[in-house]
Coordinates of N, CA and C in Angstrom, one line a residue:
Chain A
X151 N 30.7 -231.6 -112.5 CA 31.3 -230.3 -112.8 C 31.4 -229.5 -111.5
X152 N 32.6 -228.9 -111.2 CA 32.8 -228.1 -110.1 C 32.1 -226.7 -110.3
X153 N 31.2 -226.3 -109.4 CA 30.5 -225.1 -109.6 C 30.3 -224.3 -108.3
X154 N 30.3 -223.0 -108.4 CA 30.0 -222.2 -107.2 C 29.0 -221.1 -107.7
X155 N 27.9 -221.0 -107.0 CA 26.8 -220.1 -107.4 C 26.5 -219.1 -106.2
X156 N 26.8 -217.8 -106.4 CA 26.5 -216.9 -105.4 C 25.1 -216.3 -105.5
X157 N 24.5 -215.8 -104.4 CA 23.2 -215.2 -104.4 C 23.2 -214.2 -103.2
X158 N 22.2 -213.4 -103.2 CA 21.9 -212.5 -102.0 C 22.3 -211.1 -102.2
X159 N 22.9 -210.7 -103.3 CA 23.3 -209.3 -103.6 C 22.1 -208.4 -103.8
X160 N 22.4 -207.1 -103.7 CA 21.3 -206.2 -103.9 C 21.7 -204.8 -103.5
X161 N 20.6 -203.9 -103.4 CA 20.8 -202.6 -103.0 C 20.5 -202.4 -101.5
X162 N 21.4 -201.8 -100.8 CA 21.3 -201.6 -99.3 C 21.7 -200.2 -99.0
X163 N 21.1 -199.6 -97.9 CA 21.5 -198.3 -97.5 C 22.8 -198.4 -96.6
X164 N 23.5 -197.3 -96.6 CA 24.7 -197.3 -95.7 C 24.2 -197.6 -94.2
X165 N 25.0 -198.4 -93.6 CA 24.7 -198.8 -92.2 C 23.9 -200.1 -92.2
X166 N 23.4 -200.5 -93.3 CA 22.6 -201.7 -93.4 C 23.3 -203.0 -93.4
X167 N 22.6 -204.1 -93.5 CA 23.2 -205.5 -93.5 C 22.7 -206.3 -94.7
X168 N 23.5 -207.2 -95.1 CA 23.2 -208.1 -96.2 C 23.9 -209.5 -95.9
X169 N 23.3 -210.6 -96.3 CA 24.0 -211.9 -96.2 C 24.0 -212.5 -97.6
X170 N 25.3 -212.8 -98.0 CA 25.5 -213.5 -99.3 C 25.6 -214.9 -99.1
X171 N 25.2 -215.7 -100.0 CA 25.4 -217.2 -100.0 C 26.1 -217.6 -101.2
X172 N 26.8 -218.8 -101.1 CA 27.5 -219.4 -102.2 C 27.3 -220.9 -102.1
X173 N 26.6 -221.4 -103.0 CA 26.3 -222.9 -103.0 C 27.3 -223.6 -103.9
X174 N 27.9 -224.6 -103.3 CA 28.9 -225.4 -104.0 C 28.5 -226.7 -104.5
X175 N 29.0 -227.2 -105.6 CA 28.7 -228.6 -106.1 C 29.9 -229.1 -106.9
X176 N 29.9 -230.4 -107.0 CA 30.9 -231.0 -107.8 C 32.2 -231.3 -107.1
X177 N 32.3 -231.1 -105.8 CA 33.5 -231.4 -105.0 C 33.1 -231.5 -103.6
X178 N 34.1 -232.1 -102.8 CA 33.8 -232.3 -101.4 C 34.0 -231.0 -100.6
X179 N 32.9 -230.3 -100.5 CA 32.9 -228.9 -99.9 C 33.5 -228.9 -98.5
X180 N 33.2 -229.9 -97.7 CA 33.7 -229.9 -96.3 C 35.2 -229.9 -96.2
X181 N 35.9 -230.4 -97.2 CA 37.3 -230.4 -97.2 C 38.0 -229.1 -97.7
X182 N 37.2 -228.2 -98.2 CA 37.7 -227.0 -98.9 C 37.9 -225.8 -98.0
X183 N 38.9 -225.0 -98.3 CA 39.0 -223.7 -97.7 C 38.3 -222.8 -98.7
X184 N 37.4 -221.9 -98.1 CA 36.6 -221.1 -99.0 C 36.9 -219.6 -98.7
X185 N 36.8 -218.8 -99.8 CA 37.2 -217.4 -99.7 C 36.1 -216.5 -100.3
X186 N 36.1 -215.3 -99.9 CA 35.3 -214.3 -100.6 C 36.3 -213.2 -101.1
X187 N 36.1 -212.8 -102.4 CA 36.9 -211.8 -103.1 C 36.0 -210.8 -103.7
X188 N 36.3 -209.5 -103.7 CA 35.4 -208.6 -104.3 C 36.1 -207.7 -105.3
X189 N 35.3 -207.1 -106.2 CA 35.9 -206.1 -107.1 C 35.0 -204.9 -107.2
X190 N 35.4 -203.8 -106.7 CA 34.7 -202.5 -106.7 C 34.7 -202.0 -108.1
X191 N 33.8 -201.1 -108.5 CA 33.8 -200.6 -109.9 C 35.1 -199.9 -110.2
X192 N 35.6 -200.3 -111.4 CA 36.9 -199.7 -111.9 C 38.1 -200.0 -111.0
X193 N 38.0 -201.0 -110.1 CA 39.1 -201.3 -109.3 C 39.5 -202.8 -109.5
X194 N 40.7 -203.2 -108.9 CA 41.1 -204.5 -109.0 C 40.5 -205.4 -108.0
X195 N 40.9 -206.7 -108.1 CA 40.3 -207.7 -107.1 C 40.9 -207.5 -105.7
X196 N 40.0 -207.7 -104.7 CA 40.4 -207.5 -103.3 C 39.9 -208.7 -102.5
X197 N 40.9 -209.3 -101.8 CA 40.5 -210.4 -100.9 C 39.7 -209.9 -99.7
X198 N 38.6 -210.6 -99.4 CA 37.8 -210.1 -98.3 C 38.0 -211.0 -97.0
X199 N 38.0 -212.3 -97.2 CA 38.1 -213.2 -96.1 C 38.1 -214.6 -96.4
X200 N 38.4 -215.5 -95.5 CA 38.6 -216.9 -95.7 C 38.1 -217.7 -94.5
X201 N 37.6 -218.9 -94.8 CA 37.3 -219.9 -93.7 C 37.9 -221.2 -94.1
X202 N 38.7 -221.7 -93.1 CA 39.3 -223.0 -93.4 C 38.3 -224.2 -93.2
X203 N 38.7 -225.3 -93.6 CA 37.8 -226.5 -93.4 C 37.8 -226.8 -91.9
X204 N 36.8 -227.5 -91.5 CA 36.7 -227.9 -90.1 C 37.8 -228.8 -89.6
X205 N 38.3 -229.6 -90.5 CA 39.4 -230.5 -90.2 C 40.7 -229.7 -90.0
X206 N 40.8 -228.5 -90.6 CA 41.9 -227.6 -90.4 C 41.6 -226.5 -89.4
X207 N 40.6 -226.7 -88.6 CA 40.3 -225.8 -87.5 C 39.1 -224.9 -87.7
X208 N 38.6 -224.8 -89.0 CA 37.5 -223.9 -89.3 C 37.7 -222.5 -89.0
X209 N 38.9 -222.0 -88.8 CA 39.1 -220.6 -88.5 C 38.9 -219.7 -89.6
X210 N 38.7 -218.4 -89.3 CA 38.5 -217.4 -90.3 C 39.5 -216.3 -90.2
X211 N 39.8 -215.6 -91.3 CA 40.7 -214.5 -91.4 C 40.0 -213.5 -92.3
X212 N 40.3 -212.2 -92.1 CA 39.7 -211.1 -92.8 C 40.7 -210.0 -93.2
X213 N 40.3 -209.3 -94.3 CA 41.0 -208.2 -94.7 C 40.7 -207.0 -93.7
X214 N 41.7 -206.1 -93.5 CA 41.5 -205.0 -92.5 C 40.2 -204.2 -92.8
X215 N 39.9 -203.9 -94.0 CA 38.7 -203.0 -94.2 C 37.4 -203.6 -93.8
X216 N 37.3 -204.9 -93.6 CA 36.0 -205.5 -93.3 C 36.0 -206.2 -91.9
X217 N 37.2 -206.3 -91.3 CA 37.3 -207.0 -90.0 C 36.4 -206.3 -89.0
X218 N 35.6 -207.1 -88.3 CA 34.7 -206.6 -87.3 C 33.3 -206.2 -87.8
X219 N 33.2 -206.2 -89.2 CA 31.9 -205.9 -89.8 C 31.4 -207.1 -90.6
X220 N 32.3 -207.8 -91.2 CA 31.9 -209.0 -92.0 C 32.2 -210.3 -91.3
X221 N 31.4 -211.3 -91.5 CA 31.6 -212.6 -91.0 C 31.5 -213.7 -92.0
X222 N 32.5 -214.5 -92.2 CA 32.4 -215.7 -93.1 C 32.1 -216.9 -92.3
X223 N 31.1 -217.7 -92.8 CA 30.7 -218.9 -92.1 C 30.4 -219.9 -93.2
X224 N 30.2 -221.2 -92.7 CA 29.9 -222.3 -93.7 C 28.9 -223.2 -93.0
X225 N 28.1 -223.9 -93.9 CA 27.3 -225.0 -93.5 C 27.6 -226.2 -94.4
X226 N 28.5 -227.0 -93.9 CA 28.9 -228.2 -94.7 C 27.8 -229.1 -95.0
X227 N 26.7 -229.2 -94.2 CA 25.6 -230.0 -94.5 C 24.8 -229.5 -95.7
X228 N 24.9 -228.2 -96.0 CA 24.2 -227.6 -97.2 C 25.2 -227.3 -98.3
X229 N 26.5 -227.6 -98.1 CA 27.5 -227.2 -99.1 C 27.4 -225.7 -99.4
X230 N 27.3 -224.9 -98.4 CA 27.1 -223.5 -98.6 C 28.0 -222.6 -97.8
X231 N 28.5 -221.6 -98.4 CA 29.4 -220.6 -97.8 C 28.5 -219.3 -97.6
X232 N 28.8 -218.6 -96.5 CA 28.0 -217.4 -96.3 C 29.0 -216.2 -96.0
X233 N 28.5 -215.0 -96.3 CA 29.2 -213.8 -96.0 C 28.1 -212.8 -95.4
X234 N 28.2 -212.7 -94.0 CA 27.3 -211.7 -93.4 C 28.0 -210.4 -93.3
X235 N 27.3 -209.4 -93.9 CA 27.9 -208.1 -94.0 C 27.1 -207.1 -93.2
X236 N 27.7 -206.5 -92.2 CA 27.0 -205.5 -91.3 C 27.7 -204.1 -91.4
X237 N 27.0 -203.1 -91.0 CA 27.5 -201.8 -91.0 C 28.1 -201.4 -92.4
X238 N 27.3 -201.7 -93.4 CA 27.9 -201.5 -94.8 C 28.1 -200.0 -95.1
X239 N 29.2 -199.8 -95.8 CA 29.6 -198.5 -96.2 C 29.6 -198.4 -97.8
X240 N 29.5 -197.2 -98.3 CA 29.5 -197.0 -99.7 C 30.7 -197.7 -100.4
X241 N 31.8 -197.7 -99.7 CA 33.1 -198.3 -100.2 C 33.0 -199.9 -100.3
X242 N 31.9 -200.5 -99.8 CA 31.7 -201.9 -99.9 C 31.0 -202.3 -101.2
X243 N 30.6 -201.3 -102.0 CA 29.9 -201.5 -103.3 C 30.9 -202.3 -104.2
X244 N 30.5 -203.5 -104.6 CA 31.4 -204.3 -105.4 C 30.6 -205.5 -105.9
X245 N 31.2 -206.2 -106.8 CA 30.8 -207.6 -107.2 C 31.6 -208.5 -106.2
X246 N 30.9 -209.4 -105.5 CA 31.5 -210.3 -104.6 C 31.5 -211.7 -105.2
X247 N 32.7 -212.3 -105.2 CA 32.9 -213.6 -105.7 C 33.2 -214.6 -104.5
X248 N 32.7 -215.8 -104.6 CA 33.2 -216.8 -103.7 C 34.2 -217.7 -104.6
X249 N 35.2 -218.2 -103.9 CA 36.1 -219.1 -104.6 C 36.7 -220.1 -103.6
X250 N 37.1 -221.2 -104.2 CA 37.7 -222.3 -103.4 C 39.2 -222.2 -103.5
X251 N 39.8 -222.4 -102.3 CA 41.3 -222.3 -102.2 C 41.9 -223.7 -102.1
X252 N 42.7 -224.0 -103.0 CA 43.4 -225.3 -103.0 C 44.9 -225.0 -102.8
X253 N 45.6 -226.1 -102.3 CA 47.0 -225.9 -102.1 C 47.8 -227.2 -102.3
X254 N 49.0 -227.0 -102.7 CA 50.0 -228.1 -102.7 C 51.3 -227.7 -102.0
X255 N 51.7 -228.4 -101.1 CA 52.9 -228.0 -100.3 C 52.8 -226.6 -99.8
X256 N 51.7 -226.2 -99.3 CA 51.3 -224.9 -98.7 C 51.2 -223.8 -99.7
X257 N 51.4 -224.0 -101.0 CA 51.2 -222.9 -102.0 C 49.7 -223.0 -102.4
X258 N 49.0 -222.0 -102.2 CA 47.5 -222.0 -102.5 C 47.2 -221.2 -103.7
X259 N 46.0 -221.5 -104.2 CA 45.5 -220.7 -105.3 C 43.9 -220.8 -105.3
X260 N 43.3 -220.0 -106.1 CA 41.8 -219.9 -106.1 C 41.3 -220.5 -107.4
X261 N 40.5 -221.6 -107.2 CA 39.9 -222.2 -108.4 C 38.8 -223.2 -108.0
X262 N 37.6 -223.2 -108.5 CA 37.1 -222.1 -109.4 C 36.6 -220.9 -108.6
X263 N 35.9 -220.0 -109.4 CA 35.3 -218.9 -108.9 C 33.8 -218.9 -109.3
X264 N 33.0 -218.3 -108.5 CA 31.6 -218.1 -108.9 C 31.5 -217.0 -109.9
X265 N 30.2 -216.8 -110.3 CA 30.0 -215.7 -111.3 C 29.9 -214.3 -110.7
X266 N 29.7 -214.3 -109.4 CA 29.7 -213.0 -108.7 C 28.3 -212.6 -108.4
X267 N 28.1 -211.8 -107.3 CA 26.9 -211.1 -107.0 C 27.1 -209.7 -106.7
X268 N 26.3 -208.8 -107.2 CA 26.6 -207.4 -107.0 C 25.9 -206.8 -105.8
X269 N 26.7 -206.1 -105.0 CA 26.2 -205.4 -103.8 C 26.4 -204.0 -104.0
X270 N 25.3 -203.2 -103.9 CA 25.4 -201.8 -104.0 C 25.0 -201.1 -102.7
X271 N 25.8 -200.3 -102.2 CA 25.5 -199.6 -100.9 C 25.3 -198.1 -101.3
X272 N 24.1 -197.7 -101.2 CA 23.8 -196.3 -101.6 C 22.5 -195.9 -100.9
X273 N 22.4 -194.6 -100.6 CA 21.2 -194.0 -100.0 C 20.2 -193.6 -101.0
Chain B
X79 N 51.6 -205.9 -94.9 CA 50.9 -206.5 -96.1 C 51.8 -206.5 -97.3
X80 N 51.7 -207.5 -98.1 CA 52.6 -207.6 -99.3 C 51.9 -206.9 -100.4
X81 N 52.5 -205.9 -101.0 CA 52.0 -205.2 -102.1 C 52.4 -205.9 -103.4
X82 N 51.5 -206.0 -104.4 CA 51.7 -206.6 -105.7 C 51.6 -205.5 -106.7
X83 N 52.6 -205.3 -107.5 CA 52.6 -204.2 -108.5 C 52.8 -204.8 -109.9
X84 N 51.8 -204.6 -110.7 CA 51.8 -205.1 -112.1 C 52.2 -204.1 -113.1
X85 N 52.8 -204.5 -114.1 CA 53.1 -203.5 -115.2 C 53.1 -204.3 -116.6
X86 N 52.6 -203.7 -117.6 CA 52.0 -202.3 -117.6 C 50.5 -202.5 -117.1
X87 N 49.8 -201.4 -116.9 CA 48.4 -201.4 -116.4 C 47.5 -201.7 -117.6
X88 N 48.0 -201.4 -118.8 CA 47.3 -201.8 -120.0 C 48.2 -201.9 -121.2
X89 N 47.8 -202.6 -122.2 CA 48.7 -202.7 -123.4 C 47.8 -203.0 -124.6
X90 N 48.2 -202.6 -125.8 CA 47.5 -202.9 -127.0 C 48.4 -203.9 -127.8
X91 N 47.8 -204.9 -128.3 CA 48.5 -205.9 -129.1 C 47.6 -206.5 -130.2
X92 N 48.3 -207.1 -131.1 CA 47.6 -207.7 -132.2 C 47.6 -209.3 -132.1
X93 N 46.6 -209.9 -132.7 CA 46.6 -211.4 -132.7 C 47.9 -211.9 -133.3
X94 N 48.5 -212.8 -132.6 CA 49.8 -213.4 -133.0 C 51.0 -212.8 -132.2
X95 N 50.8 -211.7 -131.6 CA 51.9 -211.1 -130.8 C 52.2 -211.9 -129.6
X96 N 53.5 -211.7 -129.2 CA 54.0 -212.2 -127.9 C 53.8 -211.2 -126.9
X97 N 53.1 -211.5 -125.8 CA 52.8 -210.5 -124.7 C 53.4 -210.9 -123.4
X98 N 54.0 -210.0 -122.7 CA 54.7 -210.3 -121.4 C 54.1 -209.3 -120.4
X99 N 53.7 -209.8 -119.3 CA 53.2 -209.0 -118.2 C 54.0 -209.3 -117.0
X100 N 54.4 -208.3 -116.2 CA 55.2 -208.5 -115.1 C 54.5 -208.2 -113.8
X101 N 54.9 -208.8 -112.7 CA 54.3 -208.6 -111.4 C 55.5 -208.6 -110.4
X102 N 55.5 -207.6 -109.5 CA 56.5 -207.5 -108.6 C 55.9 -207.5 -107.1
X103 N 56.5 -208.3 -106.3 CA 56.1 -208.3 -104.9 C 56.9 -207.4 -104.0
X104 N 56.3 -206.8 -103.0 CA 57.1 -205.9 -102.1 C 58.1 -206.6 -101.2
X105 N 58.0 -207.9 -101.1 CA 58.9 -208.7 -100.4 C 59.0 -210.1 -101.0
X106 N 60.0 -210.9 -100.7 CA 60.1 -212.2 -101.3 C 58.9 -213.1 -101.0
X107 N 58.3 -213.7 -102.0 CA 57.2 -214.6 -101.8 C 57.5 -216.0 -102.4
X108 N 58.8 -216.3 -102.6 CA 59.2 -217.6 -103.1 C 58.4 -217.8 -104.4
X109 N 57.7 -218.9 -104.5 CA 56.9 -219.2 -105.7 C 55.4 -219.1 -105.4
X110 N 55.0 -218.4 -104.4 CA 53.6 -218.3 -104.0 C 52.9 -217.2 -104.8
X111 N 52.8 -217.5 -106.1 CA 52.3 -216.5 -107.0 C 51.4 -217.2 -108.1
X112 N 50.2 -216.6 -108.2 CA 49.2 -217.1 -109.2 C 48.8 -216.1 -110.2
X113 N 48.4 -216.5 -111.4 CA 47.9 -215.6 -112.4 C 46.5 -216.0 -112.8
X114 N 45.6 -215.0 -113.0 CA 44.2 -215.2 -113.4 C 43.9 -214.3 -114.6
X115 N 42.9 -214.8 -115.4 CA 42.4 -214.1 -116.5 C 41.0 -213.7 -116.1
X116 N 40.6 -212.4 -116.4 CA 39.3 -211.9 -116.0 C 38.6 -211.2 -117.1
X117 N 37.5 -211.6 -117.5 CA 36.7 -210.9 -118.6 C 35.5 -210.3 -118.0
X118 N 35.0 -209.2 -118.5 CA 33.9 -208.5 -117.9 C 32.6 -209.4 -117.8
X119 N 32.0 -209.4 -116.6 CA 30.8 -210.2 -116.4 C 31.0 -211.6 -116.2
X120 N 32.3 -212.1 -116.2 CA 32.6 -213.5 -116.1 C 33.4 -213.7 -114.8
X121 N 33.4 -215.0 -114.4 CA 34.2 -215.4 -113.2 C 35.7 -215.4 -113.6
X122 N 36.6 -214.9 -112.7 CA 38.0 -215.0 -113.0 C 38.4 -216.4 -113.2
X123 N 39.4 -216.6 -114.0 CA 39.9 -218.0 -114.3 C 41.3 -218.2 -114.0
X124 N 41.7 -219.2 -113.3 CA 43.1 -219.5 -112.9 C 43.8 -220.0 -114.2
X125 N 45.0 -219.3 -114.4 CA 45.8 -219.7 -115.5 C 47.1 -220.5 -115.1
X126 N 47.8 -219.9 -114.1 CA 49.1 -220.4 -113.6 C 49.0 -220.3 -112.1
X127 N 49.5 -221.4 -111.5 CA 49.6 -221.4 -110.0 C 51.1 -221.8 -109.7
X128 N 51.4 -221.4 -108.5 CA 52.8 -221.6 -108.0 C 53.8 -221.1 -109.0
X129 N 53.6 -220.0 -109.5 CA 54.5 -219.2 -110.4 C 54.6 -219.7 -111.8
X130 N 54.7 -221.1 -112.0 CA 55.0 -221.6 -113.3 C 54.2 -222.8 -113.7
X131 N 53.3 -223.3 -112.9 CA 52.5 -224.5 -113.2 C 51.2 -224.1 -113.9
X132 N 51.1 -224.7 -115.1 CA 49.9 -224.4 -116.0 C 48.7 -225.2 -115.4
X133 N 47.6 -224.5 -115.2 CA 46.4 -225.1 -114.7 C 45.8 -226.0 -115.8
X134 N 45.3 -227.1 -115.4 CA 44.7 -228.1 -116.4 C 43.7 -227.4 -117.3
X135 N 43.8 -227.6 -118.6 CA 42.8 -227.1 -119.5 C 43.2 -225.7 -120.1
X136 N 44.2 -225.1 -119.5 CA 44.7 -223.8 -120.0 C 45.7 -224.0 -121.2
X137 N 45.5 -223.3 -122.3 CA 46.3 -223.5 -123.4 C 47.8 -223.3 -123.1
X138 N 48.7 -224.0 -123.8 CA 50.1 -224.0 -123.6 C 50.8 -222.7 -124.0
X139 N 50.0 -221.8 -124.7 CA 50.6 -220.5 -125.1 C 50.8 -219.6 -123.8
X140 N 50.1 -220.0 -122.7 CA 50.3 -219.3 -121.5 C 51.5 -219.9 -120.7
X141 N 52.3 -219.1 -120.2 CA 53.4 -219.6 -119.3 C 53.7 -218.6 -118.2
X142 N 54.3 -219.1 -117.1 CA 54.7 -218.2 -116.0 C 56.1 -218.5 -115.6
X143 N 56.7 -217.5 -115.1 CA 58.1 -217.7 -114.6 C 58.4 -216.7 -113.4
X144 N 59.5 -217.0 -112.7 CA 59.9 -216.1 -111.7 C 59.9 -216.7 -110.3
X145 N 60.5 -216.1 -109.4 CA 60.5 -216.5 -108.0 C 61.1 -215.3 -107.2
X146 N 60.8 -215.3 -105.9 CA 61.3 -214.2 -105.0 C 60.3 -213.0 -105.1
X147 N 60.7 -212.0 -105.9 CA 59.9 -210.8 -106.0 C 59.4 -210.5 -107.4
X148 N 60.0 -211.1 -108.4 CA 59.7 -210.7 -109.8 C 59.2 -211.9 -110.6
X149 N 58.1 -211.7 -111.2 CA 57.3 -212.7 -111.9 C 56.9 -212.3 -113.3
X150 N 56.7 -213.2 -114.2 CA 56.3 -212.9 -115.5 C 55.2 -213.8 -116.0
X151 N 54.2 -213.3 -116.7 CA 53.2 -214.1 -117.4 C 53.4 -213.8 -118.9
X152 N 53.6 -214.8 -119.7 CA 53.8 -214.7 -121.1 C 52.7 -215.4 -121.9
X153 N 52.2 -214.7 -122.9 CA 51.3 -215.3 -123.9 C 52.1 -215.4 -125.2
X154 N 52.4 -216.6 -125.6 CA 53.4 -216.7 -126.7 C 52.9 -216.2 -128.1
X155 N 51.6 -216.4 -128.3 CA 51.0 -216.0 -129.6 C 49.5 -215.6 -129.3
X156 N 49.2 -214.4 -129.2 CA 47.9 -213.9 -128.7 C 46.8 -214.3 -129.6
X157 N 45.7 -214.8 -129.1 CA 44.5 -215.2 -129.8 C 43.4 -214.2 -129.4
X158 N 42.4 -214.2 -130.3 CA 41.3 -213.2 -130.1 C 40.6 -213.4 -128.7
X159 N 40.6 -214.6 -128.3 CA 39.9 -214.9 -127.0 C 40.8 -214.5 -125.8
X160 N 42.0 -214.1 -126.0 CA 42.9 -213.7 -124.9 C 42.7 -212.2 -124.5
X161 N 42.0 -211.5 -125.2 CA 41.8 -210.1 -124.8 C 41.0 -210.0 -123.6
X162 N 41.6 -209.6 -122.5 CA 41.0 -209.7 -121.2 C 41.9 -208.9 -120.2
X163 N 41.6 -208.9 -118.9 CA 42.4 -208.4 -117.9 C 43.1 -209.6 -117.2
X164 N 44.4 -209.4 -116.9 CA 45.2 -210.4 -116.2 C 45.7 -209.9 -114.9
X165 N 45.6 -210.7 -113.8 CA 46.1 -210.2 -112.6 C 46.8 -211.3 -111.8
X166 N 47.8 -210.8 -111.1 CA 48.6 -211.8 -110.2 C 48.1 -211.7 -108.8
X167 N 48.4 -212.7 -108.0 CA 47.9 -212.8 -106.6 C 49.0 -213.6 -105.8
X168 N 49.3 -213.1 -104.7 CA 50.3 -213.8 -103.8 C 49.5 -214.6 -102.8
X169 N 50.0 -215.8 -102.5 CA 49.4 -216.6 -101.5 C 50.4 -216.9 -100.4
X170 N 51.4 -216.1 -100.2 CA 52.5 -216.3 -99.3 C 52.0 -216.0 -97.8
X171 N 51.2 -215.0 -97.7 CA 50.7 -214.6 -96.4 C 49.4 -213.8 -96.5
X172 N 48.6 -213.9 -95.4 CA 47.4 -213.1 -95.4 C 47.8 -211.7 -94.8
X173 N 47.1 -210.6 -95.3 CA 46.0 -210.7 -96.3 C 46.5 -211.0 -97.7
X174 N 45.8 -212.0 -98.3 CA 46.1 -212.4 -99.7 C 45.9 -211.1 -100.5
X175 N 46.8 -210.8 -101.4 CA 46.7 -209.6 -102.2 C 46.9 -209.9 -103.7
X176 N 46.2 -209.0 -104.5 CA 46.3 -209.1 -105.9 C 47.0 -207.9 -106.5
X177 N 47.6 -208.0 -107.7 CA 48.0 -206.9 -108.4 C 46.9 -206.1 -109.0
X178 N 47.2 -204.9 -109.5 CA 46.1 -204.1 -110.0 C 45.5 -204.5 -111.3
X179 N 46.1 -205.4 -112.0 CA 45.6 -205.9 -113.3 C 46.3 -205.3 -114.5
X180 N 46.3 -206.0 -115.5 CA 46.8 -205.6 -116.8 C 45.7 -205.8 -117.9
X181 N 45.2 -204.8 -118.5 CA 44.2 -205.0 -119.5 C 44.8 -205.1 -120.9
X182 N 44.6 -206.2 -121.5 CA 45.1 -206.5 -122.8 C 44.1 -206.2 -123.9
X183 N 44.3 -205.2 -124.7 CA 43.3 -204.7 -125.6 C 43.8 -204.9 -127.1
X184 N 42.9 -204.9 -128.0 CA 43.2 -205.1 -129.4 C 43.8 -203.9 -130.0
X185 N 44.9 -204.0 -130.7 CA 45.5 -202.9 -131.4 C 44.7 -202.6 -132.7

């Protein structure tokens, strides 16, 4: 069974840091492009960032609101995706999901998704 | 950035109703459009990818259509388990963006 399990969420003060993890199983993690998506309270889904597979260059891309503060990384030996979040702001409060990005003929989609981990930024 | 606009933002429907949700992109995205179902406290679930391809295991009452800038998700006969929020997502270019969501509620 393909599964993604996030961990590491919690309460952090503004300006603080947090690292989220996402452990993958049931598929060849090293071949997958991995993404983080978040949902703030009462808001829609928002893409955070992506890391490509090492065979596709291992490059990262980020949404403008988090660029320079968040870093997506991966450890293929541990089948684990990470999101390092620094300089956290109250606007970063959200449930954070990791998801696998698949594609056929360059058209990509997210499947599956983890169950999410809640990050609350508050003083 | 490509803006995705969904309508309506919410709707009330009864079991057995035909439901149509629309998604409009701010520029042409060809068929780079996916649909997800999201229930509170659960992981989002892929329903339709590449505008009209049904994800494996998703019931055939779900269908998607459209290309360019205008897309539609249709539920042919609503079941009780379909009450949820539905959102579209473009994969044409980064930043990848989602529509605001359509909440389908019980009438």
